[in-house]
mmCIF file of C-alpha atoms in Angstrom:
data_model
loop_
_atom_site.group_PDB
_atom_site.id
_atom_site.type_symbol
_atom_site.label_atom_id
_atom_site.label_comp_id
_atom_site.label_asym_id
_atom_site.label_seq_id
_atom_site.Cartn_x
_atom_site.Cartn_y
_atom_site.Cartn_z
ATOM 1 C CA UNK A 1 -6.398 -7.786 6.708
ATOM 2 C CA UNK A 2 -2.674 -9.157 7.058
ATOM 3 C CA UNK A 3 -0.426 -7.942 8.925
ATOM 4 C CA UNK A 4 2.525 -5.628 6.960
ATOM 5 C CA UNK A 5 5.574 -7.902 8.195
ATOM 6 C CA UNK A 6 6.111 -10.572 10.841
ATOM 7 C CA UNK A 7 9.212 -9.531 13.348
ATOM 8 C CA UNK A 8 10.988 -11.193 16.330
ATOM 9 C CA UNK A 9 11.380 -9.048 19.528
ATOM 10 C CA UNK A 10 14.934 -9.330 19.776
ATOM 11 C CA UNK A 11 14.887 -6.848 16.169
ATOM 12 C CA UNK A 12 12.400 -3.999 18.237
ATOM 13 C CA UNK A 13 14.225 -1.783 20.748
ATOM 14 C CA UNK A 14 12.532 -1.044 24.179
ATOM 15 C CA UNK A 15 12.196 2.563 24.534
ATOM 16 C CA UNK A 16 11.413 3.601 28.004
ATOM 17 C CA UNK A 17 9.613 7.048 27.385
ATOM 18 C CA UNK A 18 6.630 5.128 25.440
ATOM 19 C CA UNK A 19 6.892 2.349 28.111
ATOM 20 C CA UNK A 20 7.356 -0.362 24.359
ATOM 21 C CA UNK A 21 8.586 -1.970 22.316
ATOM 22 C CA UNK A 22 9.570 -0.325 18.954
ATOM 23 C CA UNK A 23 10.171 -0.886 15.133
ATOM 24 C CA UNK A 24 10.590 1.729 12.120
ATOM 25 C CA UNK A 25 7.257 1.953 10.049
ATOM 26 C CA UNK A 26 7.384 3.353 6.792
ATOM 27 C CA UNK A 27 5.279 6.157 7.173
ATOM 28 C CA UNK A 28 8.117 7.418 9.432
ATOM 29 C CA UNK A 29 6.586 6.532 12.764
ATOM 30 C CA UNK A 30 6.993 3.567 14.878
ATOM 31 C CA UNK A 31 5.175 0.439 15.451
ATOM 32 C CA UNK A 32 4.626 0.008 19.296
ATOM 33 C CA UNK A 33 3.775 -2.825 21.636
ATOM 34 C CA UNK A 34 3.521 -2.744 25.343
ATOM 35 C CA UNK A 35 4.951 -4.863 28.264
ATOM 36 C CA UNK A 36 1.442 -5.014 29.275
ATOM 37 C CA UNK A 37 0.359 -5.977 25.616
ATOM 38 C CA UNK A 38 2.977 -8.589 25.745
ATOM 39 C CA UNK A 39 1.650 -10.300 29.056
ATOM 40 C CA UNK A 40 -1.569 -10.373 27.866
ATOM 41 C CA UNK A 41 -0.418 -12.500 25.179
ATOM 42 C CA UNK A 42 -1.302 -10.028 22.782
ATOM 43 C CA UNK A 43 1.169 -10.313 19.293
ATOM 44 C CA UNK A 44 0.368 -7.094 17.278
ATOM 45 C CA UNK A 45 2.327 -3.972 17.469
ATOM 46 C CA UNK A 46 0.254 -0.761 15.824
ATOM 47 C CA UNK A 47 1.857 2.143 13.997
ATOM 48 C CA UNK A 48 -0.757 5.311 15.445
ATOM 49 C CA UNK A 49 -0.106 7.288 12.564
ATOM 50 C CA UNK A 50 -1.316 4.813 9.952
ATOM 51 C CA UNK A 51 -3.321 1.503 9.648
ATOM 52 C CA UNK A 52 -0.094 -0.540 9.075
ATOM 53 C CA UNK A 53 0.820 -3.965 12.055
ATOM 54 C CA UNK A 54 3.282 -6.150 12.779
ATOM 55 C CA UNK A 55 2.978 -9.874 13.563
ATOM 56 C CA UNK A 56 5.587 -9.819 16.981
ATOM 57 C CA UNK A 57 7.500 -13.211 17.018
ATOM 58 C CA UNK A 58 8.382 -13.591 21.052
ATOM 59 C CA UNK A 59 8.092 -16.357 23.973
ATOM 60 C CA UNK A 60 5.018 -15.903 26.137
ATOM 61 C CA UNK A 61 6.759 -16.763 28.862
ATOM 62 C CA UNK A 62 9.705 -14.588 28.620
ATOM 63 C CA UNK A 63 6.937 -12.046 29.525
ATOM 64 C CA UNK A 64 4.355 -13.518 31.690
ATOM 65 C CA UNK A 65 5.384 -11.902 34.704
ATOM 66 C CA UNK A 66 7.954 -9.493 33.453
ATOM 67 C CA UNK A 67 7.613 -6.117 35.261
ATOM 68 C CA UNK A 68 10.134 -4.919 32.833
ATOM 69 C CA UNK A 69 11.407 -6.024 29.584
ATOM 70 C CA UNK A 70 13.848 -9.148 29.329
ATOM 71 C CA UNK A 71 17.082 -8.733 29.332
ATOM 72 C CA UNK A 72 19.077 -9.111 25.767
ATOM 73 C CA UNK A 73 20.083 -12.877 25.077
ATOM 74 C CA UNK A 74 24.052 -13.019 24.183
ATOM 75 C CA UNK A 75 24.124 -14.310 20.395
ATOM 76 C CA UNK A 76 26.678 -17.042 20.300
ATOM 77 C CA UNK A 77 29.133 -16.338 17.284
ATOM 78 C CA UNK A 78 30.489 -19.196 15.527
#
């Protein structure tokens, strides 16, 4: 089974109530993957309403001992 799309982490937003990161799936839910998730190496983020994944594009050790997310890197703007 393949995953639906690859994203980076920079394009999911961290939403503090579910404790993940988040990205719009199209059955109107949201994909989700943990900090923990993340520290664990782990690089799939599951929608729970349907069978769809996400490939998550992110530095290991951004998150390796991250008790919270990372803060935003500025984007340099040429």
């Amino acid at each position: 089974m393949s995953a639906y799309d690859e994203v980076e982490i920079e394009d999911m937003e961290w939403n503090a109530e579910l404790g993940a990161y988040t990205y719009p799936c199209p059955c109107g839910d949201l994909f989700q993957i943990t900090l923990a998730d993340l520290r664990l190496g782990e690089e799939i983020a599951r929608c729970p309403s349907c069978s769809l994944f996400l490939t998550v594009v992110y530095n290991e050790e951004d998150f390796a001992n991250a008790k919270e997310p990372p803060a935003p890197r500025p984007v340099a703007v040429a």
